[in-house]
Short mmCIF file of C-alpha atoms in Angstrom, two decimals:
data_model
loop_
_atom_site.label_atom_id
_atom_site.label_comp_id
_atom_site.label_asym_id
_atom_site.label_seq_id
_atom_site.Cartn_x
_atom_site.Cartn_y
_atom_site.Cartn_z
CA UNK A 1314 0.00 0.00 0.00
CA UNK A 1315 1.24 3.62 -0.82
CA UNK A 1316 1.81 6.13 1.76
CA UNK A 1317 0.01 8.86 1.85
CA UNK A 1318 1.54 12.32 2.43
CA UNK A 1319 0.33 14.29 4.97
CA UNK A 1320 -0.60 18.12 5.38
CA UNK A 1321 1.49 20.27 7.25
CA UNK A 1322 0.63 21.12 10.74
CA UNK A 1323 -2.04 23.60 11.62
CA UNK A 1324 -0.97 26.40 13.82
CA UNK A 1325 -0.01 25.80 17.17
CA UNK A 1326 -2.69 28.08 18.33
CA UNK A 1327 -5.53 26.21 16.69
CA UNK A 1328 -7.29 23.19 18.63
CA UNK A 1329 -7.89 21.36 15.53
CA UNK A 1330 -8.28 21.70 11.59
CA UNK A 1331 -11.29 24.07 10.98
CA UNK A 1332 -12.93 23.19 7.28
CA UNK A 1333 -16.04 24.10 5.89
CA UNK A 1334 -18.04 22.26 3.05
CA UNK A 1335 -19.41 24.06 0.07
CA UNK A 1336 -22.99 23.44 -0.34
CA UNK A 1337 -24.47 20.88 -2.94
CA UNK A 1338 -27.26 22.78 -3.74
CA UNK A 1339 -24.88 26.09 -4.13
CA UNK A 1340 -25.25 27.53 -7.83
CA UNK A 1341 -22.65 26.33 -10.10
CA UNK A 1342 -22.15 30.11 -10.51
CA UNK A 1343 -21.05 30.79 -7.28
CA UNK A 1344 -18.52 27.80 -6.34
CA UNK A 1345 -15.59 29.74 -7.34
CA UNK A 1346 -16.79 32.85 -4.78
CA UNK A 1347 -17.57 30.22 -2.03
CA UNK A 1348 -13.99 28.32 -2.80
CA UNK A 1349 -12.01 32.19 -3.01
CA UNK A 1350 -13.71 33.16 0.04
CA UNK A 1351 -12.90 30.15 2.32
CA UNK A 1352 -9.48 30.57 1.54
CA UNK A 1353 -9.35 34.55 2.19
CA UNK A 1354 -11.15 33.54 5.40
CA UNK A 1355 -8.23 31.18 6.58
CA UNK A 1356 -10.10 27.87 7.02
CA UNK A 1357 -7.93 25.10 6.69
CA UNK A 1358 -10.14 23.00 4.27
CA UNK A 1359 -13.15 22.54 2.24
CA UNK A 1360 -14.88 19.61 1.11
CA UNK A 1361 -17.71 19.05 -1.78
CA UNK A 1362 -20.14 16.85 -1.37
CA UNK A 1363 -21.35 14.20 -4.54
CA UNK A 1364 -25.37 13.99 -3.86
CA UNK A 1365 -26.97 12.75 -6.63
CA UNK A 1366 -28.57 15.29 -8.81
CA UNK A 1367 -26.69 18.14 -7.46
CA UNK A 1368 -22.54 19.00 -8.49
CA UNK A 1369 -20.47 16.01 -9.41
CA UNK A 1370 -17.44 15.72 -7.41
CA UNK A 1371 -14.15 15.86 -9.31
CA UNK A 1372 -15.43 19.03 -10.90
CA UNK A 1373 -16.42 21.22 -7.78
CA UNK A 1374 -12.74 20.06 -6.48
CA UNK A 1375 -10.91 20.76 -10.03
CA UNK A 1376 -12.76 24.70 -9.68
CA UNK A 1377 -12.28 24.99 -6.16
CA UNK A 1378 -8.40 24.16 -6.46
CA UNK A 1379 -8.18 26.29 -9.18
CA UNK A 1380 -9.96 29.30 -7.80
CA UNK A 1381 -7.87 29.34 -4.49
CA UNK A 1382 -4.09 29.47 -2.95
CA UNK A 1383 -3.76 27.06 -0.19
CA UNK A 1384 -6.63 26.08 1.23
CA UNK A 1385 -6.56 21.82 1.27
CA UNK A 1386 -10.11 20.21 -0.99
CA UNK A 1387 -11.00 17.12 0.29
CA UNK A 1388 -13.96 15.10 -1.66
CA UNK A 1389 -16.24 13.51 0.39
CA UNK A 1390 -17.28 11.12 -1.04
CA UNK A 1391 -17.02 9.20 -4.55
CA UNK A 1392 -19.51 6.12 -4.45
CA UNK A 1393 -17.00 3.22 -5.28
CA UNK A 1394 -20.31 1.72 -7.20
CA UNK A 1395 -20.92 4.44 -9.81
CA UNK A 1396 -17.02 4.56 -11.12
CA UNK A 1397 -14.38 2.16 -12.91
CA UNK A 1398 -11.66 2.74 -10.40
CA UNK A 1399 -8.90 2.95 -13.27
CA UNK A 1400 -10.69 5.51 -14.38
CA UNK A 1401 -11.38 7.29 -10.67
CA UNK A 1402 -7.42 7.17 -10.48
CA UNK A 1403 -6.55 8.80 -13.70
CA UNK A 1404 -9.01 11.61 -12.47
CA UNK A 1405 -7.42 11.81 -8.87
CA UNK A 1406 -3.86 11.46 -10.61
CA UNK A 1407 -4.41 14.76 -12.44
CA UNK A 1408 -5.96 16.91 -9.58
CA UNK A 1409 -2.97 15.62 -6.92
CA UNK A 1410 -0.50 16.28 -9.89
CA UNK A 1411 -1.53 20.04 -10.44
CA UNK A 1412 -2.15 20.83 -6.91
CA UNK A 1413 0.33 18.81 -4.75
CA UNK A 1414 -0.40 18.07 -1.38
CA UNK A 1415 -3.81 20.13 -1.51
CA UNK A 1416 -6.01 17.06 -2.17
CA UNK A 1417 -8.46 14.44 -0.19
CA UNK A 1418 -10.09 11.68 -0.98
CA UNK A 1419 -12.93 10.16 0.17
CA UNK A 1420 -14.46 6.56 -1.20
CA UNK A 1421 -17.77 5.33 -0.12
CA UNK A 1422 -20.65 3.17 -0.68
CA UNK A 1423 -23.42 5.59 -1.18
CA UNK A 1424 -26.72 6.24 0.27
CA UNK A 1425 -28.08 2.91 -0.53
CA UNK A 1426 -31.36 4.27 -2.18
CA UNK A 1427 -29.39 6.58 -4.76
CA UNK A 1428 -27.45 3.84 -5.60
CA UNK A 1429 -30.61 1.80 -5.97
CA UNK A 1430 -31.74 4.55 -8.29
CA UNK A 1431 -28.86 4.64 -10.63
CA UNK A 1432 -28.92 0.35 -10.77
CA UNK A 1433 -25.70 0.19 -9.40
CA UNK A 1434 -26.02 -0.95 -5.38
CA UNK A 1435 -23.77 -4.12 -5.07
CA UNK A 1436 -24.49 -7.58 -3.29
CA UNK A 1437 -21.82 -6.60 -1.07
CA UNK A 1438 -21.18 -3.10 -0.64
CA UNK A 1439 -18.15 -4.31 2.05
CA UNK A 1440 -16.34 -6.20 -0.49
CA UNK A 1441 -16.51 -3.63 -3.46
CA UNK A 1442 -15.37 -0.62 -1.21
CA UNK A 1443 -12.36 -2.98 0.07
CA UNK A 1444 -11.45 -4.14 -3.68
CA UNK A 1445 -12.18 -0.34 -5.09
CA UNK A 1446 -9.71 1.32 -1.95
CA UNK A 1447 -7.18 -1.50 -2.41
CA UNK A 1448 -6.49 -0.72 -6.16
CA UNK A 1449 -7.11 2.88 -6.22
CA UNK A 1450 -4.00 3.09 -4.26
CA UNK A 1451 -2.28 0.70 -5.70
CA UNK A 1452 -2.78 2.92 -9.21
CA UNK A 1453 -1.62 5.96 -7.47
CA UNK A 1454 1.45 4.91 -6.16
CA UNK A 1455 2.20 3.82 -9.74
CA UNK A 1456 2.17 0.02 -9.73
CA UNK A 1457 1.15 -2.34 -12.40
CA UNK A 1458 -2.35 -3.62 -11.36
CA UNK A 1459 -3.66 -7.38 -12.49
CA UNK A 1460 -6.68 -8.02 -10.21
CA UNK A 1461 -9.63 -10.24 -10.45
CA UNK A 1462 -11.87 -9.40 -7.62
CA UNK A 1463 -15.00 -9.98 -7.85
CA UNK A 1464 -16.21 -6.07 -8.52
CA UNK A 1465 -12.72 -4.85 -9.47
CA UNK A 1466 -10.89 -6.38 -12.13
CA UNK A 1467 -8.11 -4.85 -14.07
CA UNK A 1468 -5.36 -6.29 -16.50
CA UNK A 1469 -1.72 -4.94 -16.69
CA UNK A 1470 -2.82 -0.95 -16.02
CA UNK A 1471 -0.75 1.74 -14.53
CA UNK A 1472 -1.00 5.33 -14.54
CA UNK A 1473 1.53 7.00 -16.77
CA UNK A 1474 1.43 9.80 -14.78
CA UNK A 1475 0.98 8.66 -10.98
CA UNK A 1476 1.42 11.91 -8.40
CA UNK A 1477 4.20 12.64 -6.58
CA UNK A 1478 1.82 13.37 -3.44
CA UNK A 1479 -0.42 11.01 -2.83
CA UNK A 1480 -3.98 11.89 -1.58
CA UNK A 1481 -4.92 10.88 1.63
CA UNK A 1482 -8.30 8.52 0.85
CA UNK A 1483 -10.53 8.33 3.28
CA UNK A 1484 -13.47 6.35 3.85
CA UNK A 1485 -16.81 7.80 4.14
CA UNK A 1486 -19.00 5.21 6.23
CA UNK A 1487 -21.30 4.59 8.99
CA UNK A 1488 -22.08 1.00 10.28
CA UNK A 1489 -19.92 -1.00 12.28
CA UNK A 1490 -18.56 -3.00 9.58
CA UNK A 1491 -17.82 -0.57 7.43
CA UNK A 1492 -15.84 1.37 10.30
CA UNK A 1493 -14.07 -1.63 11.01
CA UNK A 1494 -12.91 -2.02 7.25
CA UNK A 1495 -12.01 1.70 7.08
CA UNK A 1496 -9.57 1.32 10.26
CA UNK A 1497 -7.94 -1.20 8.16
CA UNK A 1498 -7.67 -0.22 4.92
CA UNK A 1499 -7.70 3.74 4.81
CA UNK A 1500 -5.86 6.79 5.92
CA UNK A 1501 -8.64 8.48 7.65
CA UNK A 1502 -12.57 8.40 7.90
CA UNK A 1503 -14.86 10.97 7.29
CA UNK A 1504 -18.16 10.91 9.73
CA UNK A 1505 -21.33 12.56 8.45
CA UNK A 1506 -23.50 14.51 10.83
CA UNK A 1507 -24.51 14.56 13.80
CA UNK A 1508 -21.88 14.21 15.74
CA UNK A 1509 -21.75 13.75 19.47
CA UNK A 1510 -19.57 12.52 22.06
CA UNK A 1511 -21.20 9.78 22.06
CA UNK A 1512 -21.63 8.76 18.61
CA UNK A 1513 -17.14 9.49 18.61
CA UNK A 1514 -16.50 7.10 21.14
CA UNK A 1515 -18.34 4.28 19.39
CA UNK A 1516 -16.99 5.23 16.20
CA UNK A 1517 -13.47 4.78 17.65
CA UNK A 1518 -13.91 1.39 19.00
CA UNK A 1519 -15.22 0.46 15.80
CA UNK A 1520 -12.64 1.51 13.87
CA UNK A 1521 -9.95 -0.43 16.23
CA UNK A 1522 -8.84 2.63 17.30
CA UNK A 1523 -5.77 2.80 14.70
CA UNK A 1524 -2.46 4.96 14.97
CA UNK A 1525 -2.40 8.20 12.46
CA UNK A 1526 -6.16 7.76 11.30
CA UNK A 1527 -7.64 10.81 10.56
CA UNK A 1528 -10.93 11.69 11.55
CA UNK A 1529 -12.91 14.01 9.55
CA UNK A 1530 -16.43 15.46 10.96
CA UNK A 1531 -19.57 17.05 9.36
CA UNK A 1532 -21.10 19.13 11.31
CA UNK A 1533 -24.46 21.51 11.20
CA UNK A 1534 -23.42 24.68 12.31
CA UNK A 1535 -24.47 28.07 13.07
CA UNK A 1536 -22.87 30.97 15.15
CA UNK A 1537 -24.33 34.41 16.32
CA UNK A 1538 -23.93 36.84 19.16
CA UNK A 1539 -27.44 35.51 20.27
CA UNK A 1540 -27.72 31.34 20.83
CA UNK A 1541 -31.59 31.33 20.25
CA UNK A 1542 -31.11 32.74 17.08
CA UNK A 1543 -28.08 30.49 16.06
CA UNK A 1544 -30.35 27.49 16.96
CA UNK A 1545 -32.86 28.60 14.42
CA UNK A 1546 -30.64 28.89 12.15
CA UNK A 1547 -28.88 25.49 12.36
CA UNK A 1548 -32.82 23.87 12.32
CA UNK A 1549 -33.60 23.27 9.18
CA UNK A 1550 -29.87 21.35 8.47
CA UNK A 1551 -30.91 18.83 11.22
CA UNK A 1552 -34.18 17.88 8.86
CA UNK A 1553 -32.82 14.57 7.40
CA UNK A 1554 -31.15 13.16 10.40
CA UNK A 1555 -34.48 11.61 11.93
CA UNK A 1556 -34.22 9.50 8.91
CA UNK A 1557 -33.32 5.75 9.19
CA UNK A 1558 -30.29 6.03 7.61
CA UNK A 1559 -28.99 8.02 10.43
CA UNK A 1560 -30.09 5.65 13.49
CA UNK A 1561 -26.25 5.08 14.11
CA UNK A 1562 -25.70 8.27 14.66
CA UNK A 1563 -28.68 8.84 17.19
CA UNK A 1564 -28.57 4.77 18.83
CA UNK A 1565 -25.86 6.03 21.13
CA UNK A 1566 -27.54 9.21 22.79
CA UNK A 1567 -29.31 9.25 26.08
CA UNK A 1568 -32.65 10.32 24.58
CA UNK A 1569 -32.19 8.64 21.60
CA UNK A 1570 -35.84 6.85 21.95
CA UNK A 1571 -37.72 10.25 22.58
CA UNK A 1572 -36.00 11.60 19.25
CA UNK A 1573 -37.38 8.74 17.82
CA UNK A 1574 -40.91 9.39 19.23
CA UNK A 1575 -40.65 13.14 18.32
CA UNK A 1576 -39.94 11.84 14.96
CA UNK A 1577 -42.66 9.36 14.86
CA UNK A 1578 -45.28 11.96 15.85
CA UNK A 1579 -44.30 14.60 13.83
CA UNK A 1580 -46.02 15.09 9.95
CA UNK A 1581 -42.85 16.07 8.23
CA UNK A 1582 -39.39 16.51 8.88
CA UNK A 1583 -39.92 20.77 9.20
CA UNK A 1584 -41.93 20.27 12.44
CA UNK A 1585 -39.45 17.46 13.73
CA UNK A 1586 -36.57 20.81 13.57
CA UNK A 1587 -39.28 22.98 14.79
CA UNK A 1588 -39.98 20.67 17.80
CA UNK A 1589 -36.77 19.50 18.56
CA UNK A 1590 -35.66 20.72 22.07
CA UNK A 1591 -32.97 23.36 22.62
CA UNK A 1592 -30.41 21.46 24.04
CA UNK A 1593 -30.87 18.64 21.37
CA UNK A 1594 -29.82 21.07 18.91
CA UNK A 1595 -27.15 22.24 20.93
CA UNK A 1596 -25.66 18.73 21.21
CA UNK A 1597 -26.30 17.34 17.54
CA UNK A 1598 -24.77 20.72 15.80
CA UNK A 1599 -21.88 23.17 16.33
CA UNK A 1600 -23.99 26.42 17.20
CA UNK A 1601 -24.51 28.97 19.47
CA UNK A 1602 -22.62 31.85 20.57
CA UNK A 1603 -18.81 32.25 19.05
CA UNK A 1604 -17.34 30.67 22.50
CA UNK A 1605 -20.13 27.97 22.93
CA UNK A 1606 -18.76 27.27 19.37
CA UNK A 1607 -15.32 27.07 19.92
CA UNK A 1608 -15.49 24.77 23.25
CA UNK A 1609 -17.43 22.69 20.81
CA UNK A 1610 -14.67 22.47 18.50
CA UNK A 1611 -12.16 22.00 21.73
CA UNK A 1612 -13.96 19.13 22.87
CA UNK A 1613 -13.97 17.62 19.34
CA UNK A 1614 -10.31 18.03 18.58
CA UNK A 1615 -9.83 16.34 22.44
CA UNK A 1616 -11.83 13.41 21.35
CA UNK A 1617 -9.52 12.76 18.78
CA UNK A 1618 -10.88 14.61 15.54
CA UNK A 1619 -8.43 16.12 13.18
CA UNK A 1620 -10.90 17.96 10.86
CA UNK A 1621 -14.56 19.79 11.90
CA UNK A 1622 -15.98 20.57 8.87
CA UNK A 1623 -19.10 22.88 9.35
CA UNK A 1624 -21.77 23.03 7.13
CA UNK A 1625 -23.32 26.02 6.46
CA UNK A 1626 -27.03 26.48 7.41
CA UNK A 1627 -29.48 29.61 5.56
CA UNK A 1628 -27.07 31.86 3.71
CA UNK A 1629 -24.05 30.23 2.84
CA UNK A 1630 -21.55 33.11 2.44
CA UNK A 1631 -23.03 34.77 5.42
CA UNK A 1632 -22.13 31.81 6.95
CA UNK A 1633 -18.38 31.98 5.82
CA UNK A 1634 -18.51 35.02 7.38
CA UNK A 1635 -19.78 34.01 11.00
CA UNK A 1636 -17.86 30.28 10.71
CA UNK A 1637 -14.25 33.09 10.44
CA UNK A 1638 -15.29 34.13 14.24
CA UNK A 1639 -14.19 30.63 15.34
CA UNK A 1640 -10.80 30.67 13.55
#
């Protein structure tokens, strides 16, 4: 397996690396303003997301590299089912080549019903990420692949062009198996929101708790001068995580079965945000005054995380703007 290169070191004055994600639904029009501004700002990274229907993935990274200076792009994440991974590694190969050492990766299975939507969700979702992951990096440190897995299969190929700095990939995953495989076959893991203490510590045991693996958080956010007004602000970005996809995220809280409730009796998933209790919102999103914020983000990078990425709830430059108060 090839090494991956790390980033340099983030000031010694800053609890952890402070990253913001550029909004799928943000006009194609005004990526390169997002991407400029982050980097003005100082944040030390920003990540694009790959929703179906929205941006694709390689492209928002390819503008936002090319729009800024320094600021690190990480992609999170590339379904491993929708892609040929010889061809996923020629397109990481020439991003990593033209901007060295300012380039993530993150591999993943998908939510299962887009995948389901495009025809493309595997038998076993485990096996393909493990075969994908094991020859993507294979490719990128520039070895000869022959492989005949039973998703991946490749004969004689090798980039002519491999990168001198190879991307970090990361895996973008949630249950227990999949955390176990990404503590054992990638550099890092990137954990959607919400994200709690709780939800951290069982994340850690089930990644085996491995030596230099980077942890990478999404995280609702929301900062003003008043908390109340933070809160309703950071609302409507908690909508989808009363969904069932999310249970592992919510299993390990202390009121985890009255969230369920409130989400059982509510009609849609505006009045589950609207009814959710203040101090549920305070403890599933980054929000609040700029200190509350910032002990937040102290208690995250204590727990082990190397990257918070917040995500941007109502206006997302005006949310730059706020997020640059915690920096």
């Amino acid at each position: 397996m090839p090494t991956s290169t790390p980033t340099s070191a983030a000031p010694a004055d800053r609890p952890l690396g402070v990253g913001v994600m550029l909004p799928r639904n943000l006009p194609a029009t005004d990526i390169l303003t997002f991407a400029r501004r982050a980097d003005e700002l100082g944040f030390d990274e920003l990540w694009v997301v790959e929703d179906l229907g929205f941006h694709g993935g390689f492209t928002q990274a390819a503008m936002a590299l090319t729009a800024t200076e320094r600021i690190r792009v990480g992609i999170g994440i590339l379904p491993v089912a929708a892609r040929n991974v010889a061809f996923t590694a020629m397109e990481i190969a020439t991003l990593a080549a033209a901007f060295p050492g300012r380039l993530d990766v993150g591999l993943g299975h998908g939510l299962p019903g887009w995948i389901r939507q495009v025809g493309a969700w595997p038998k076993s979702p485990l096996t393909l990420l493990r075969e994908q992951t094991a020859a993507l990096r294979a490719l990128l440190a520039g070895e000869r692949v022959t492989v005949e897995g039973r998703y991946v299969r490749l004969t004689d190929v090798q980039l002519e062009a491999p990168p001198a700095v190879v991307p970090r990939i990361l895996a973008g995953v949630r249950g227990p198996r999949s955390m176990a495989l990404a503590g054992e076959v990638a550099d890092g893991t990137v954990l959607a929101e919400p994200i709690t203490p709780e939800y951290l510590e069982v994340t850690f045991d089930q990644l085996g708790r491995p030596e230099e693996h980077r942890i990478v958080t999404y995280n609702v956010a929301a900062v003003d001068d008043d908390a109340e007004t933070a809160r309703g602000i950071a609302r409507p970005g908690l909508e989808w995580i009363g969904e069932p996809d999310w249970a592992v995220h919510i299993n390990p809280l202390p009121f985890a079965e009255e969230f369920r409730q409130l989400r059982a009796s509510s009609a849609d998933r505006d009045e589950f945000t609207r009814r959710m209790p203040a101090e549920w919102v305070d403890q599933l999103a980054i929000v609040g005054t700029p200190e509350a914020a910032r002990r937040r983000l102290e208690d995250m990078a204590g727990a082990g995380v190397a990257t918070a990425v917040l995500i941007p709830a109502g206006d997302p430059l005006a949310a730059l703007e706020s997020f640059a108060r915690l920096l």
